Amino acid sequence: MPIIALIIIGAAAGFLATRLMRLETDIITTVVIGMAGALIGGLVLRALLAVMGFMAGFAGAVLGALVLIWLWQRFLRK
C-alpha cells in the first residue's frame, strides 16, 4: 500500500509542479519528478522542523528562566 500511495502522491505532486513551471513531460517523468520532489521536500521539512524545534526549546527555556528570576525577585528576595 505505501508504494501505491507514494506513486499516486508523486504523480499528483509532479503534475502540479510541472504545470506550475509550465513544463511538458510524459507520465513517467512527471511521477519521478513528484517522487523525487517529495523526498527532497520531506528531508528539507524535517531539517527545518528540527531546527525550529531546537529554537522553540531554547526560547521556552529563556522564557522559563525569565519567569523564574521574576518570581525569585518578587517573592523570595529580601
Coordinates of N, CA, C and O in Angstrom, one line a residue:
M1 N 0.8 -1.2 0.0 CA 0.0 0.0 0.0 C 0.8 1.3 0.0 O 0.5 2.2 -0.7
P2 N 1.9 1.3 0.8 CA 2.7 2.6 0.8 C 3.3 2.9 -0.6 O 3.4 4.1 -1.0
I3 N 3.7 1.9 -1.4 CA 4.3 2.1 -2.7 C 3.2 2.7 -3.6 O 3.5 3.7 -4.3
I4 N 2.0 2.2 -3.6 CA 0.9 2.7 -4.4 C 0.6 4.2 -4.0 O 0.5 5.1 -4.8
A5 N 0.6 4.4 -2.7 CA 0.3 5.8 -2.2 C 1.4 6.8 -2.6 O 1.1 7.9 -3.0
L6 N 2.7 6.3 -2.6 CA 3.8 7.1 -3.0 C 3.7 7.5 -4.5 O 3.9 8.6 -4.9
I7 N 3.3 6.5 -5.3 CA 3.2 6.7 -6.7 C 2.0 7.7 -7.0 O 2.2 8.6 -7.8
I8 N 0.9 7.5 -6.3 CA -0.2 8.4 -6.5 C 0.1 9.9 -6.1 O -0.1 10.8 -6.8
I9 N 0.7 10.0 -4.9 CA 1.1 11.3 -4.4 C 2.2 11.9 -5.3 O 2.1 13.1 -5.6
G10 N 3.1 11.1 -5.7 CA 4.2 11.6 -6.6 C 3.6 12.1 -7.9 O 4.0 13.1 -8.5
A11 N 2.6 11.3 -8.4 CA 2.0 11.7 -9.7 C 1.3 13.0 -9.6 O 1.4 13.9 -10.4
A12 N 0.5 13.2 -8.5 CA -0.2 14.4 -8.3 C 0.8 15.6 -8.1 O 0.6 16.7 -8.6
A13 N 1.8 15.4 -7.2 CA 2.7 16.5 -7.0 C 3.5 16.8 -8.2 O 3.8 18.0 -8.5
G14 N 3.9 15.8 -9.0 CA 4.7 16.1 -10.2 C 3.8 16.8 -11.2 O 4.3 17.7 -11.9
F15 N 2.5 16.4 -11.3 CA 1.6 17.0 -12.3 C 1.5 18.5 -11.9 O 1.6 19.4 -12.8
L16 N 1.2 18.8 -10.6 CA 1.0 20.1 -10.2 C 2.3 21.0 -10.4 O 2.3 22.1 -10.9
A17 N 3.5 20.4 -10.1 CA 4.7 21.1 -10.2 C 5.1 21.4 -11.7 O 5.5 22.5 -12.0
T18 N 4.8 20.4 -12.5 CA 5.2 20.6 -14.0 C 4.2 21.6 -14.6 O 4.6 22.4 -15.5
R19 N 3.0 21.7 -14.1 CA 2.0 22.7 -14.7 C 2.4 24.1 -14.2 O 2.3 25.0 -14.9
L20 N 2.7 24.2 -12.9 CA 3.1 25.5 -12.3 C 4.4 26.0 -13.0 O 4.5 27.2 -13.2
M21 N 5.3 25.1 -13.4 CA 6.5 25.5 -14.0 C 6.4 25.6 -15.5 O 7.4 25.8 -16.2
R22 N 5.2 25.2 -16.1 CA 4.9 25.2 -17.5 C 5.9 24.3 -18.2 O 6.5 24.7 -19.2
L23 N 6.1 23.1 -17.7 CA 7.0 22.1 -18.3 C 6.1 20.9 -18.8 O 5.3 20.4 -18.1
E24 N 6.3 20.6 -20.1 CA 5.6 19.5 -20.7 C 6.5 18.2 -20.6 O 7.6 18.1 -21.2
T25 N 6.0 17.2 -19.8 CA 6.7 16.0 -19.6 C 5.7 14.8 -19.8 O 4.5 14.9 -19.7
D26 N 6.3 13.6 -20.0 CA 5.5 12.4 -20.1 C 5.1 11.9 -18.7 O 5.6 12.5 -17.7
I27 N 4.3 10.9 -18.6 CA 3.7 10.5 -17.3 C 4.8 10.0 -16.4 O 4.9 10.3 -15.2
I28 N 5.7 9.1 -16.9 CA 6.8 8.6 -16.1 C 7.7 9.7 -15.5 O 8.0 9.7 -14.3
T29 N 8.1 10.6 -16.3 CA 8.9 11.7 -15.8 C 8.2 12.6 -14.8 O 8.7 13.0 -13.8
T30 N 6.9 12.8 -15.0 CA 6.1 13.5 -14.1 C 6.0 12.8 -12.7 O 6.2 13.5 -11.7
V31 N 5.8 11.5 -12.7 CA 5.8 10.8 -11.4 C 7.1 10.8 -10.8 O 7.2 11.0 -9.5
V32 N 8.2 10.6 -11.5 CA 9.6 10.6 -11.0 C 9.9 12.0 -10.4 O 10.4 12.1 -9.3
I33 N 9.5 13.1 -11.1 CA 9.7 14.4 -10.5 C 9.0 14.6 -9.2 O 9.5 15.1 -8.3
G34 N 7.7 14.1 -9.2 CA 6.9 14.2 -8.0 C 7.5 13.5 -6.8 O 7.6 13.9 -5.7
M35 N 7.9 12.2 -7.1 CA 8.5 11.4 -6.0 C 9.8 11.9 -5.5 O 10.1 12.0 -4.3
A36 N 10.7 12.4 -6.4 CA 12.0 13.0 -6.0 C 11.7 14.3 -5.2 O 12.4 14.6 -4.2
G37 N 10.8 15.1 -5.7 CA 10.4 16.3 -5.0 C 9.9 16.0 -3.6 O 10.2 16.8 -2.7
A38 N 9.1 15.0 -3.5 CA 8.6 14.6 -2.2 C 9.7 14.2 -1.2 O 9.7 14.6 -0.1
L39 N 10.6 13.5 -1.8 CA 11.8 13.1 -1.0 C 12.6 14.3 -0.5 O 12.9 14.4 0.7
I40 N 13.0 15.1 -1.4 CA 13.8 16.3 -1.1 C 13.0 17.2 -0.2 O 13.5 17.7 0.8
G41 N 11.7 17.5 -0.5 CA 10.9 18.4 0.3 C 10.7 17.8 1.7 O 10.8 18.5 2.7
G42 N 10.6 16.5 1.8 CA 10.4 15.9 3.1 C 11.7 16.0 4.0 O 11.6 16.3 5.2
L43 N 12.8 15.8 3.3 CA 14.1 16.0 4.1 C 14.3 17.4 4.5 O 14.7 17.7 5.7
V44 N 14.0 18.4 3.6 CA 14.2 19.8 4.0 C 13.2 20.2 5.1 O 13.6 20.8 6.1
L45 N 12.0 19.7 5.0 CA 11.0 20.0 6.0 C 11.4 19.4 7.4 O 11.2 20.1 8.4
R46 N 11.9 18.2 7.4 CA 12.3 17.6 8.7 C 13.5 18.4 9.2 O 13.6 18.6 10.5
A47 N 14.4 18.8 8.4 CA 15.5 19.6 8.9 C 15.1 20.9 9.5 O 15.5 21.4 10.6
L48 N 14.1 21.6 8.8 CA 13.6 22.8 9.3 C 12.8 22.6 10.6 O 13.0 23.4 11.6
L49 N 12.1 21.6 10.7 CA 11.4 21.3 12.0 C 12.3 21.0 13.1 O 12.1 21.4 14.2
A50 N 13.4 20.3 12.8 CA 14.4 20.0 13.8 C 15.0 21.3 14.3 O 15.2 21.5 15.5
V51 N 15.4 22.2 13.4 CA 16.0 23.5 13.8 C 15.0 24.3 14.6 O 15.3 24.9 15.6
M52 N 13.8 24.4 14.0 CA 12.7 25.2 14.7 C 12.4 24.6 16.1 O 12.1 25.3 17.0
G53 N 12.4 23.3 16.1 CA 12.2 22.6 17.4 C 13.2 23.0 18.4 O 12.9 23.3 19.6
F54 N 14.5 23.0 18.0 CA 15.6 23.5 18.9 C 15.4 24.9 19.3 O 15.5 25.2 20.5
M55 N 15.1 25.7 18.3 CA 14.9 27.2 18.7 C 13.7 27.4 19.6 O 13.7 28.2 20.5
A56 N 12.6 26.6 19.4 CA 11.4 26.8 20.2 C 11.8 26.3 21.7 O 11.4 26.9 22.6
G57 N 12.6 25.2 21.8 CA 13.0 24.8 23.1 C 13.9 25.8 23.8 O 13.8 26.0 25.0
F58 N 14.8 26.4 23.0 CA 15.7 27.4 23.5 C 14.9 28.7 24.0 O 15.1 29.2 25.1
A59 N 13.9 29.1 23.2 CA 13.1 30.2 23.5 C 12.3 29.9 24.8 O 12.1 30.8 25.7
G60 N 11.7 28.7 24.9 CA 11.0 28.3 26.0 C 11.9 28.3 27.3 O 11.4 28.7 28.4
A61 N 13.1 27.8 27.1 CA 14.0 27.8 28.3 C 14.3 29.2 28.8 O 14.4 29.5 30.0
V62 N 14.5 30.1 27.8 CA 14.8 31.5 28.2 C 13.6 32.1 28.9 O 13.7 32.8 29.9
L63 N 12.4 31.9 28.3 CA 11.2 32.5 28.9 C 11.0 31.9 30.3 O 10.6 32.6 31.3
G64 N 11.2 30.6 30.5 CA 11.1 30.0 31.8 C 12.1 30.5 32.8 O 11.7 30.8 33.9
A65 N 13.3 30.8 32.4 CA 14.3 31.4 33.2 C 13.9 32.8 33.6 O 14.1 33.2 34.8
L66 N 13.4 33.5 32.7 CA 12.9 34.9 33.0 C 11.8 34.9 34.0 O 11.8 35.7 35.0
V67 N 10.8 34.0 33.9 CA 9.7 33.9 34.8 C 10.3 33.5 36.2 O 9.9 34.1 37.2
L68 N 11.2 32.6 36.2 CA 11.8 32.1 37.5 C 12.5 33.3 38.2 O 12.4 33.5 39.4
I69 N 13.3 34.0 37.4 CA 14.0 35.2 38.0 C 13.0 36.2 38.5 O 13.2 36.8 39.6
W70 N 12.0 36.5 37.8 CA 10.9 37.4 38.2 C 10.3 37.0 39.5 O 10.1 37.8 40.4
L71 N 9.9 35.7 39.6 CA 9.3 35.2 40.8 C 10.3 35.2 42.0 O 9.9 35.6 43.1
W72 N 11.5 34.9 41.7 CA 12.5 35.0 42.8 C 12.7 36.4 43.3 O 12.7 36.6 44.5
Q73 N 12.8 37.4 42.4 CA 12.9 38.8 42.8 C 11.7 39.3 43.5 O 11.7 40.1 44.4
R74 N 10.5 38.9 43.1 CA 9.3 39.3 43.6 C 8.9 38.8 45.0 O 8.5 39.5 45.8
F75 N 9.2 37.5 45.2 CA 8.7 36.9 46.4 C 9.8 36.4 47.4 O 9.5 36.3 48.6
L76 N 10.9 36.0 46.9 CA 11.9 35.5 47.8 C 13.1 36.4 48.1 O 13.8 36.2 49.1
R77 N 13.3 37.4 47.4 CA 14.4 38.3 47.7 C 14.0 39.3 48.8 O 13.0 39.9 48.8
K78 N 14.9 39.4 49.7 CA 14.6 40.3 50.9 C 15.6 41.5 50.9 O 16.7 41.5 50.6

